[in-house]
Short mmCIF file of C-alpha atoms in Angstrom, two decimals:
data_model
loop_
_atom_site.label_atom_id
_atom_site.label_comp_id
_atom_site.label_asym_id
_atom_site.label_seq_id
_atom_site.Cartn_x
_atom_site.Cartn_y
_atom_site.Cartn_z
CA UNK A 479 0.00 0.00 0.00
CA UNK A 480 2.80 2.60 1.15
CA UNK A 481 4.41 2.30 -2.24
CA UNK A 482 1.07 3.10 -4.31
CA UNK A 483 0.33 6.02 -2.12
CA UNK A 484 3.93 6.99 -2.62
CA UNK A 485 3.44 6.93 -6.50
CA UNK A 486 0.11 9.10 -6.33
CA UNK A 487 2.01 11.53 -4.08
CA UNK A 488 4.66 11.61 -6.34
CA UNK A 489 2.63 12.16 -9.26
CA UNK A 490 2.79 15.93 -9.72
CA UNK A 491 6.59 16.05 -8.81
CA UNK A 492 7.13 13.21 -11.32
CA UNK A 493 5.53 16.24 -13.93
CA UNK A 494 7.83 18.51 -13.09
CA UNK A 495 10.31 16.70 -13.92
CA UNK A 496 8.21 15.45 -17.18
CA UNK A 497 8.17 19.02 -18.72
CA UNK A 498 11.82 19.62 -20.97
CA UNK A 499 13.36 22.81 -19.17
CA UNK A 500 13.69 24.84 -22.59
CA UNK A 501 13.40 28.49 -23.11
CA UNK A 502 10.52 28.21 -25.13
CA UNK A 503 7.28 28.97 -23.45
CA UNK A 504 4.62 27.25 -22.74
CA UNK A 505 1.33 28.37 -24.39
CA UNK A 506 -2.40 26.99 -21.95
CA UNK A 507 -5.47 28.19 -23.35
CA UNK A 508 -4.38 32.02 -23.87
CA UNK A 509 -1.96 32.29 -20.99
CA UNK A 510 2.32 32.01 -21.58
CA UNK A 511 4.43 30.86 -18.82
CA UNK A 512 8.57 30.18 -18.23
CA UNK A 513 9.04 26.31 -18.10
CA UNK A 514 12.38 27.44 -15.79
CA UNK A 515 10.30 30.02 -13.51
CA UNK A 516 6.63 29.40 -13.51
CA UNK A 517 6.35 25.51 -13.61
CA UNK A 518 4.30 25.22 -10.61
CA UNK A 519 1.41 27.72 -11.93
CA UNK A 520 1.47 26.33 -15.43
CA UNK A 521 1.02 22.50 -13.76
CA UNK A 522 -1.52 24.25 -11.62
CA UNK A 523 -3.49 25.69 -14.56
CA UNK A 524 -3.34 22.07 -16.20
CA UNK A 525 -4.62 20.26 -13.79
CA UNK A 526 -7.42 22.89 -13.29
CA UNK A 527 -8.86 22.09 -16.63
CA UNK A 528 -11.96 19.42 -16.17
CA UNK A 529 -11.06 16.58 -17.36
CA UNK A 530 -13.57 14.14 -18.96
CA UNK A 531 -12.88 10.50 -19.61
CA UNK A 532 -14.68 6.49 -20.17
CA UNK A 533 -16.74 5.91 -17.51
CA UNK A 534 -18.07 2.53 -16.52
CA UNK A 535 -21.21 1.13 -14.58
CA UNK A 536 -23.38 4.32 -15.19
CA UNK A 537 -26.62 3.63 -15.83
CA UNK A 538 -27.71 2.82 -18.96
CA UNK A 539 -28.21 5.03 -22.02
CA UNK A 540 -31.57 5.24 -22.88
CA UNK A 541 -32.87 2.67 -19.81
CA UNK A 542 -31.44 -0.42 -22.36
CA UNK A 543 -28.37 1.15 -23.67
CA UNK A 544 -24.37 0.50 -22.90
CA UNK A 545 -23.35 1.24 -19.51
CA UNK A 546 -19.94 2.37 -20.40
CA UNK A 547 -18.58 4.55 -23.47
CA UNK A 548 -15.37 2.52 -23.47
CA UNK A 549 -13.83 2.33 -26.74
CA UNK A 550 -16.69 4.62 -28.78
CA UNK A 551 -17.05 7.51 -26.72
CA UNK A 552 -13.50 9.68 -26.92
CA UNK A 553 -14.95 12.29 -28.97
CA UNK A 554 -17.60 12.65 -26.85
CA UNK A 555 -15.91 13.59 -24.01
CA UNK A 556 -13.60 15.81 -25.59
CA UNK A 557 -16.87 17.60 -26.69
CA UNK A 558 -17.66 17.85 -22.71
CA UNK A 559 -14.13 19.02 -21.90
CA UNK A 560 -14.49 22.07 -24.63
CA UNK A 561 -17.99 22.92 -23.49
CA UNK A 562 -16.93 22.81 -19.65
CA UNK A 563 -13.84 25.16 -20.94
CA UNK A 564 -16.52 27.37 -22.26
CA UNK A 565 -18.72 27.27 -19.08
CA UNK A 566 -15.71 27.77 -16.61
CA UNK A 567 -14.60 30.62 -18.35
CA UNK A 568 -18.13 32.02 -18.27
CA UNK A 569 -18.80 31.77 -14.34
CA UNK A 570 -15.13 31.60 -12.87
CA UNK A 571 -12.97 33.38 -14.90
CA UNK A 572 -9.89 32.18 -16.95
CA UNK A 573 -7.69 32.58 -13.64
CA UNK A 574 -9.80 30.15 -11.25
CA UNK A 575 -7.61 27.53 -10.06
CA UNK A 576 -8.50 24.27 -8.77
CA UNK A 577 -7.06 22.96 -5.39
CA UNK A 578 -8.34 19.55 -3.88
CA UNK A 579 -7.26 21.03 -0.39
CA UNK A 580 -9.63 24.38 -0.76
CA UNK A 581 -13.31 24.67 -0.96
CA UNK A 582 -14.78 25.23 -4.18
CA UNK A 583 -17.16 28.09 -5.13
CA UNK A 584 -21.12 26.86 -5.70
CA UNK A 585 -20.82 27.49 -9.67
CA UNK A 586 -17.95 25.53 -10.22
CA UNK A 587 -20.03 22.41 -8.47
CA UNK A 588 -23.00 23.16 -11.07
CA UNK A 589 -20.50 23.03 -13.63
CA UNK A 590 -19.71 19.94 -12.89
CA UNK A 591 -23.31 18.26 -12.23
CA UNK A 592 -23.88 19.44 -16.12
CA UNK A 593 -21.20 16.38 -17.29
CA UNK A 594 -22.23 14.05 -14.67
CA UNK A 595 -22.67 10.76 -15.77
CA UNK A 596 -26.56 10.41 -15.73
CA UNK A 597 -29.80 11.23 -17.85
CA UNK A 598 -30.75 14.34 -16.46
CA UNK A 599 -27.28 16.06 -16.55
CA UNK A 600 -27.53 18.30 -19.86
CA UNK A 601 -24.38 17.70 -20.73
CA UNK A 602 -24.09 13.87 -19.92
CA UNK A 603 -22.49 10.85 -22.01
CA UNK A 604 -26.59 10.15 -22.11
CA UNK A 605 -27.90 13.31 -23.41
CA UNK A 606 -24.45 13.62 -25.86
CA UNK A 607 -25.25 10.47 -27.38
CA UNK A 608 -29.15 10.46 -27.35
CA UNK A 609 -28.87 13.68 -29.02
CA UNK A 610 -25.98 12.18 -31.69
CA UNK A 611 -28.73 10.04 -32.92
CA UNK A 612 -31.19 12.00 -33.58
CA UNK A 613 -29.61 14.78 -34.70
CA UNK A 614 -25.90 13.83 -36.05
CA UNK A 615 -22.99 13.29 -34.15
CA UNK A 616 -21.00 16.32 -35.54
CA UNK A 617 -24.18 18.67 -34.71
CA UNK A 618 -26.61 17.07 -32.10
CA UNK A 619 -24.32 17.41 -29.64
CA UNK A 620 -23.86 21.35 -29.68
CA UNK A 621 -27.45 21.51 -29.89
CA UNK A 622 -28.02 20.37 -26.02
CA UNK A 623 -26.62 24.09 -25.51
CA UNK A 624 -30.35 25.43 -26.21
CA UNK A 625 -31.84 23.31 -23.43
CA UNK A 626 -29.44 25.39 -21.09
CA UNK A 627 -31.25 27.79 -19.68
CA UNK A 628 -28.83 28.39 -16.99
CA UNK A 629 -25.85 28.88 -18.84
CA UNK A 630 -27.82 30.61 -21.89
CA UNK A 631 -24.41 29.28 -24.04
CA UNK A 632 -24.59 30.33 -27.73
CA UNK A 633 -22.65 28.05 -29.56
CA UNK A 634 -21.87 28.96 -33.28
CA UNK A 635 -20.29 26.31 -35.64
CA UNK A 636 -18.65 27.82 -38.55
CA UNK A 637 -19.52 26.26 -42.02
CA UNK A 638 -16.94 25.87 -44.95
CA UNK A 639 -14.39 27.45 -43.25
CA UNK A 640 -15.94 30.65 -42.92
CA UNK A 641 -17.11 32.50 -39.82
CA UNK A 642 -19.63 35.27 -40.19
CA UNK A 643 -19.62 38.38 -38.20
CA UNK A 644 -22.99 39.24 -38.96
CA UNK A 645 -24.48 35.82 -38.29
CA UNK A 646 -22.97 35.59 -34.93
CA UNK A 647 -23.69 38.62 -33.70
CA UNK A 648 -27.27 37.95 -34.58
CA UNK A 649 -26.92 34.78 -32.76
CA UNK A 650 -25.98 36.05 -29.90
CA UNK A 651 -28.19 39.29 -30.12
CA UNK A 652 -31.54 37.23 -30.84
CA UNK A 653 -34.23 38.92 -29.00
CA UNK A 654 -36.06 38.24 -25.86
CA UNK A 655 -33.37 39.30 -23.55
CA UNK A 656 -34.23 42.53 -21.71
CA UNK A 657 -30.99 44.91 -21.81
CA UNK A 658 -30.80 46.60 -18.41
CA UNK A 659 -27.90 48.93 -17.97
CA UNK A 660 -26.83 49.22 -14.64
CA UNK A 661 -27.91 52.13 -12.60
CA UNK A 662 -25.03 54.87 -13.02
CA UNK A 663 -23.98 58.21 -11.47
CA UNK A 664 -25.83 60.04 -14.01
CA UNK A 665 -26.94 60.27 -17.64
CA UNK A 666 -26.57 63.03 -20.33
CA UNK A 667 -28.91 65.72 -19.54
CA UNK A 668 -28.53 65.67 -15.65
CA UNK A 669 -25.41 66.36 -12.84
CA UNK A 670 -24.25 63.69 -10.77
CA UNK A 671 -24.21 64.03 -6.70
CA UNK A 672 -20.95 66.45 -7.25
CA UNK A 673 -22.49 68.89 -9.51
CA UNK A 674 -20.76 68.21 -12.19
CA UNK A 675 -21.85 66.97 -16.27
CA UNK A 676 -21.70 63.45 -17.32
CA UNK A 677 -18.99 62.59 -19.09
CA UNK A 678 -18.81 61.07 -22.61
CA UNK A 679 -16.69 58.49 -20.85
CA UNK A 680 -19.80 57.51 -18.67
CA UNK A 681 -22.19 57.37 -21.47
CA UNK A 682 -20.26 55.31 -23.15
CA UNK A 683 -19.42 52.88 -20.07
CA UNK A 684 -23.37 52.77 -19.51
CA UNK A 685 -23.70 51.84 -23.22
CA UNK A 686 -21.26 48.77 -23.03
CA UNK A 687 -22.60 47.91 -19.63
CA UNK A 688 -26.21 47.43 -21.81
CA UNK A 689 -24.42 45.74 -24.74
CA UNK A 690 -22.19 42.79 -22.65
CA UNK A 691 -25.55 42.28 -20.91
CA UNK A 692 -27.72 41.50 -23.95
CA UNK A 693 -25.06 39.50 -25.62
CA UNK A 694 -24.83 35.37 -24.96
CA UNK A 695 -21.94 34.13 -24.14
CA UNK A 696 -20.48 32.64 -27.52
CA UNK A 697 -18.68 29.08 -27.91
CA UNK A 698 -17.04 29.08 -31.34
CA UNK A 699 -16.28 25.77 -32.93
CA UNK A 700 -14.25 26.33 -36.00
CA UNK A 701 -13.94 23.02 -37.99
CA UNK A 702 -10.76 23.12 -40.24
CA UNK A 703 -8.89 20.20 -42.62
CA UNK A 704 -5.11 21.39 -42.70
CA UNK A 705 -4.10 19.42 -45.02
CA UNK A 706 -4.90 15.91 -46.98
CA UNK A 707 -3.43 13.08 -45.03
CA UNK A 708 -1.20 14.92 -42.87
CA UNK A 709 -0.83 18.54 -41.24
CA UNK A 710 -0.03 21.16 -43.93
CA UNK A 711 3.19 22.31 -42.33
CA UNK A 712 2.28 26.06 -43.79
CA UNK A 713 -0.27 25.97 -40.98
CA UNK A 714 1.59 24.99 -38.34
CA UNK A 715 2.55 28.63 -36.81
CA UNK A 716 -0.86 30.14 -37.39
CA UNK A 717 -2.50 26.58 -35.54
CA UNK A 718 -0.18 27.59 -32.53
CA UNK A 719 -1.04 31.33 -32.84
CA UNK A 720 -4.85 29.92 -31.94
CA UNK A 721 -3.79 29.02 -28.75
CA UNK A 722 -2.16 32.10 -28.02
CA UNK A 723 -5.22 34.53 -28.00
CA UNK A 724 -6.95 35.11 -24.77
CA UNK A 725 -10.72 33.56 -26.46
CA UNK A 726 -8.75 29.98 -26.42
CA UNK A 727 -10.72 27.27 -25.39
CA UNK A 728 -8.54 24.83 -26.78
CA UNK A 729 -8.85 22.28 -30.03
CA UNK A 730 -10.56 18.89 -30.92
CA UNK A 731 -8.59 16.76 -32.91
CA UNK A 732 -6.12 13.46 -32.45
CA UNK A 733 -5.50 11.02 -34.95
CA UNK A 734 -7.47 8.75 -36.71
CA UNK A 735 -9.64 6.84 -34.37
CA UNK A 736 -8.55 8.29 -31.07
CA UNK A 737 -9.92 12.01 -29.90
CA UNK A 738 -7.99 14.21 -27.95
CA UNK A 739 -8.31 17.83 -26.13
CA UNK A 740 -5.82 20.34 -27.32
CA UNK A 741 -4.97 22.91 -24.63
CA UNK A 742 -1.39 24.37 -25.52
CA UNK A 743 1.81 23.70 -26.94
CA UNK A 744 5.80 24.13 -25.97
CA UNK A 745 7.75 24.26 -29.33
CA UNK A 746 6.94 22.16 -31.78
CA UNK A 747 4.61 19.77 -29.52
CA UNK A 748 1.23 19.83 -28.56
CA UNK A 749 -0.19 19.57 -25.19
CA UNK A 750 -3.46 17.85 -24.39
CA UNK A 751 -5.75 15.80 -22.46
CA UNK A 752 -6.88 12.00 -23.03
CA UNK A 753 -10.08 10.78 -22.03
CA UNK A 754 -8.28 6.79 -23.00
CA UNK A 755 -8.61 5.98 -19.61
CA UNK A 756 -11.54 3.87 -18.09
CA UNK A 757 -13.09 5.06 -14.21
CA UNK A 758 -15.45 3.84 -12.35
CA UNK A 759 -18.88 6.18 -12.62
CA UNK A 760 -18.93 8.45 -10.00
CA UNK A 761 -21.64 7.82 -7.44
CA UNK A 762 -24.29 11.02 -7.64
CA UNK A 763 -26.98 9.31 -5.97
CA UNK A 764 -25.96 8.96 -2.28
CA UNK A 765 -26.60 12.83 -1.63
CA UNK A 766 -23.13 13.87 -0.53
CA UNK A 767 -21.49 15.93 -2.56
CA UNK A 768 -19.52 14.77 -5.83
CA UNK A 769 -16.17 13.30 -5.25
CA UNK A 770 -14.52 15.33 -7.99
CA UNK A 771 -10.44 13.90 -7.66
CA UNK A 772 -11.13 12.38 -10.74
CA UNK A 773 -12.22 14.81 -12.96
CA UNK A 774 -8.56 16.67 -12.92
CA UNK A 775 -5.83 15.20 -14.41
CA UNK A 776 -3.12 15.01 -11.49
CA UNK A 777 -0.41 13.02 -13.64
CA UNK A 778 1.96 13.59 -16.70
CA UNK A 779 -0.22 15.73 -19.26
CA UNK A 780 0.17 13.81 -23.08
CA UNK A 781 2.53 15.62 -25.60
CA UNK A 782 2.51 15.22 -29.22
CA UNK A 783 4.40 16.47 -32.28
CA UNK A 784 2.40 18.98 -33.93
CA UNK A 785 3.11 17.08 -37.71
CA UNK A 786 1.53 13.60 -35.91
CA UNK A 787 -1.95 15.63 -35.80
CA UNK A 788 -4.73 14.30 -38.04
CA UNK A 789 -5.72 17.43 -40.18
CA UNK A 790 -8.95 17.52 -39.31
CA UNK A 791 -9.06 19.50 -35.84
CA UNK A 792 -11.97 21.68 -34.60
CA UNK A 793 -10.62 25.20 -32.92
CA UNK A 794 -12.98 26.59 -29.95
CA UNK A 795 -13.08 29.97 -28.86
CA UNK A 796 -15.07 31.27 -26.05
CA UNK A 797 -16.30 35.12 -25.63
CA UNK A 798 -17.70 36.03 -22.80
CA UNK A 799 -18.69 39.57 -24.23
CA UNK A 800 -19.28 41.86 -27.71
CA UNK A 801 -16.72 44.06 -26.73
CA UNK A 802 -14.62 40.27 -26.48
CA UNK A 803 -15.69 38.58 -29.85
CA UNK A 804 -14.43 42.21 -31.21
CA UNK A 805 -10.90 41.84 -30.03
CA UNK A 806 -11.02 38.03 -31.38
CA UNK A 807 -11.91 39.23 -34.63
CA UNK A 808 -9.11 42.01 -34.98
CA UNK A 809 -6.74 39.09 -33.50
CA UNK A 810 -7.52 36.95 -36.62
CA UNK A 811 -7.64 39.78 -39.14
CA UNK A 812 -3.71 40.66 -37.69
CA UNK A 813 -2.47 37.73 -36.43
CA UNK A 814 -3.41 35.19 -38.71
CA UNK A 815 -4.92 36.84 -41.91
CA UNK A 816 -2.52 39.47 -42.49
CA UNK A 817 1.15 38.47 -40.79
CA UNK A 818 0.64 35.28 -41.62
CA UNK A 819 -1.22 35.63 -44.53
CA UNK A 820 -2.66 32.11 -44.83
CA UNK A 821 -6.26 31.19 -45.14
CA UNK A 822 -7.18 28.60 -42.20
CA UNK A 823 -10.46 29.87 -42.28
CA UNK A 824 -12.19 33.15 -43.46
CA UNK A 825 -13.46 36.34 -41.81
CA UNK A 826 -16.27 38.17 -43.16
CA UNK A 827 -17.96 40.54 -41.99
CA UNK A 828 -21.93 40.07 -43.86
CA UNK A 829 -23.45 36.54 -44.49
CA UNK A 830 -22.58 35.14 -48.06
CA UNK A 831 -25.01 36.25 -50.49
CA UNK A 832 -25.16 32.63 -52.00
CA UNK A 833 -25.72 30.82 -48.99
CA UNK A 834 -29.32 30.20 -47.69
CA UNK A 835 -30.29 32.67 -45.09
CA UNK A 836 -28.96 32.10 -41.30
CA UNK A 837 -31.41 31.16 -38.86
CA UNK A 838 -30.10 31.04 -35.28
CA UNK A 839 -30.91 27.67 -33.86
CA UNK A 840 -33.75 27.36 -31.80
CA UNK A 841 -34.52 24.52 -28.82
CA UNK A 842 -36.14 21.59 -30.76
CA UNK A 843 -39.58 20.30 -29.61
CA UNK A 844 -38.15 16.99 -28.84
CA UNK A 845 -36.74 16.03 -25.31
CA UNK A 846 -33.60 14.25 -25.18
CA UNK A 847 -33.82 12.41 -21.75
CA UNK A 848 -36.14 9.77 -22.88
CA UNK A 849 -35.44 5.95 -23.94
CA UNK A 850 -37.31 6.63 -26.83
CA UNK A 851 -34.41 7.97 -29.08
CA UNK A 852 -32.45 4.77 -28.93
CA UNK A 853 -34.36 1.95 -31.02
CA UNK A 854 -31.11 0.09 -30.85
CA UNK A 855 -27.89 0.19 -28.71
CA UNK A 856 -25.60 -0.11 -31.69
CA UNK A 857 -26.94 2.82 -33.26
CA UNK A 858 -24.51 5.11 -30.87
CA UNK A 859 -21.50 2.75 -32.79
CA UNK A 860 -19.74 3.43 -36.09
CA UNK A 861 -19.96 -0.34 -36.02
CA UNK A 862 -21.04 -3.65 -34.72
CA UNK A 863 -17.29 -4.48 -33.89
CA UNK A 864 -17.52 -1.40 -30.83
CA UNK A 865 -21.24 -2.43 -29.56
CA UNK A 866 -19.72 -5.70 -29.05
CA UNK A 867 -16.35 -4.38 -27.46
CA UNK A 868 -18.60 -3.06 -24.29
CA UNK A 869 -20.53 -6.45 -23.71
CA UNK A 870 -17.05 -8.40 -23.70
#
């Protein structure tokens, strides 16, 4: 026993040590640190990240469904891992840090009951999945996002490699959202408490108080090939640039088969999170609160080279505000479209004349907790070969 507690103790030291002590930096989701001078707050930001991964002996999807995603559900939980990302950012800031030792604040334990491993979780394995078949894996997923009504998430997923201003601004502008400045010293026309004129400075601070409050909180998903069969190595400094900007939320991708989480790079290797690891469900039904240990990774984060990545990856960016979508865009239109001058995706400003008309998406009529959007088990599978891999 001592020498397995010994190895779990050990566990962050041993990444310490893991992590090459070059003067590069190291690049996590928008924030730079020293490998030589800051390695304890950049292991501390990676093992703040939630970290999603196979789960076994929850109950079944769909009342008659698997009971594990072993060995089909990667992407899956990669999807949870950008979404909660997204979510963290939007109710405890990029800076909140995990610490097992310190009590947590109340949002980031609703956070977490979203991806718990049950039916009525809106972000569960169960709704993921349910959802995948009725709506497509690549888009039912995002779509549980509109049954939200806490997090009021509006998640945009670009379309031939093209993200529209105009469409997600309208998005995330849609009506029915009451814009309610907050109540300030004074307005044009009157004198505050000291006598003295509003300023334009306070008119304008009133006017961005109303916009960031009538805007929803945007998840971008930009899906992108980079190449044929292999990265595009012309990409490769504008990919890293992504993680760079302060909107980061990381990047879905891997290699063929096997899905990983993309939060940073050091050089010319990726950093990221694996959900290839099978846990035991975590008991939610008891009443105490949720053991959460295992949903940070506490051990050696996974590098990659960069040129290993399948080309298909999708980016995620997360703005909290107008005023921050605004900065993203001017990011792109320097950083990427203009210094480096190569086309990962586009930037335009008004919706494609050619294209049908955008619609923002709307919460379908259906319900995705029932049993009644699985006819079959093996319809969650690419094939029969990974139904059968769960009942072995």
């Amino acid at each position: 026993i001592i020498p397995v507690l010994a190895k779990y103790e050990n566990q962050f030291s041993e990444l310490l040590e893991d992590l090459p002590d070059a003067d590069e930096p190291v690049w996590i989701l928008g924030e730079c640190y020293n490998v030589k001078t800051k390695k304890s707050e950049l292991l501390s930001d990676v093992r703040s990240r939630l970290w999603f991964t196979y789960r076994k002996k929850f109950s079944p999807i769909g009342g008659t469904g698997p009971s594990s995603d072993a060995g089909w559900g990667c992407m899956l939980r990669c999807g949870q891992m950008i979404l909660a990302q997204a979510l963290v950012c939007r109710h405890l800031g990029r800076d909140w840090r995990w610490d097992p030792e310190k009590h947590q604040p109340k949002e980031y334990h609703r956070i977490l009951s979203c991806f718990l491993d049950k039916k009525d979780s809106c972000y569960s394995i169960h709704q993921m999945a349910q959802m995948g078949v009725g709506e497509g894996k690549s888009v039912g997923e995002w779509k549980l996002a509109l049954f939200d009504d806490w997090n009021t998430l509006a998640v945009y997923v670009s379309m031939d490699n093209t993200v529209v201003i105009e469409d997600i601004k309208k998005q995330c502008q849609q009506p029915g959202r009451e814009s309610k400045p907050r109540a300030g010293p004074c307005v044009r026309g009157e004198v505050s408490v000291s006598g003295q004129s509003c300023s334009e400075a306070q008119e304008r601070a009133l006017h961005l108080q109303s916009q960031s409050l009538d805007w929803r909180p945007l998840l971008l998903v930009i899906p992108l090939r980079m190449g044929i069969n292999s990265i595009n190595p012309i990409y490769i400094q504008a990919f890293k640039e992504c993680f760079k900007m302060p909107q980061s939320c990381g990047v879905l991708g891997g290699k063929p088969n096997l899905a990983y989480y993309f939060i940073g790079f050091i050089d010319d290797e990726l950093i990221y999170l694996d959900p290839h690891t099978t846990q035991q469900a975590v008991d939610t039904e008891s009443g105490s609160a949720v053991d959460d240990q295992s949903y940070h990774c506490q051990r050696t984060p996974h590098r990659m080279k960069i040129t290993s990545l399948d080309p298909s990856v999708a980016l995620g960016f997360f703005c909290k505000s107008e005023e921050d979508f605004d900065s993203w865009c001017d990011l792109v239109q320097q950083e990427l479209l203009k210094k480096r001058n190569l086309r990962m995706f586009e930037l335009v400003e008004k919706h494609p004349s050619h294209w049908p008309p955008f619609v923002p998406p709307t919460k379908p009529e259906v319900q995705t907790t029932g049993a009644e959007f699985i006819e079959s088990p093996d319809k969650l599978f690419e094939s029969e070969e990974e139904f059968e891999i769960l009942n072995v």
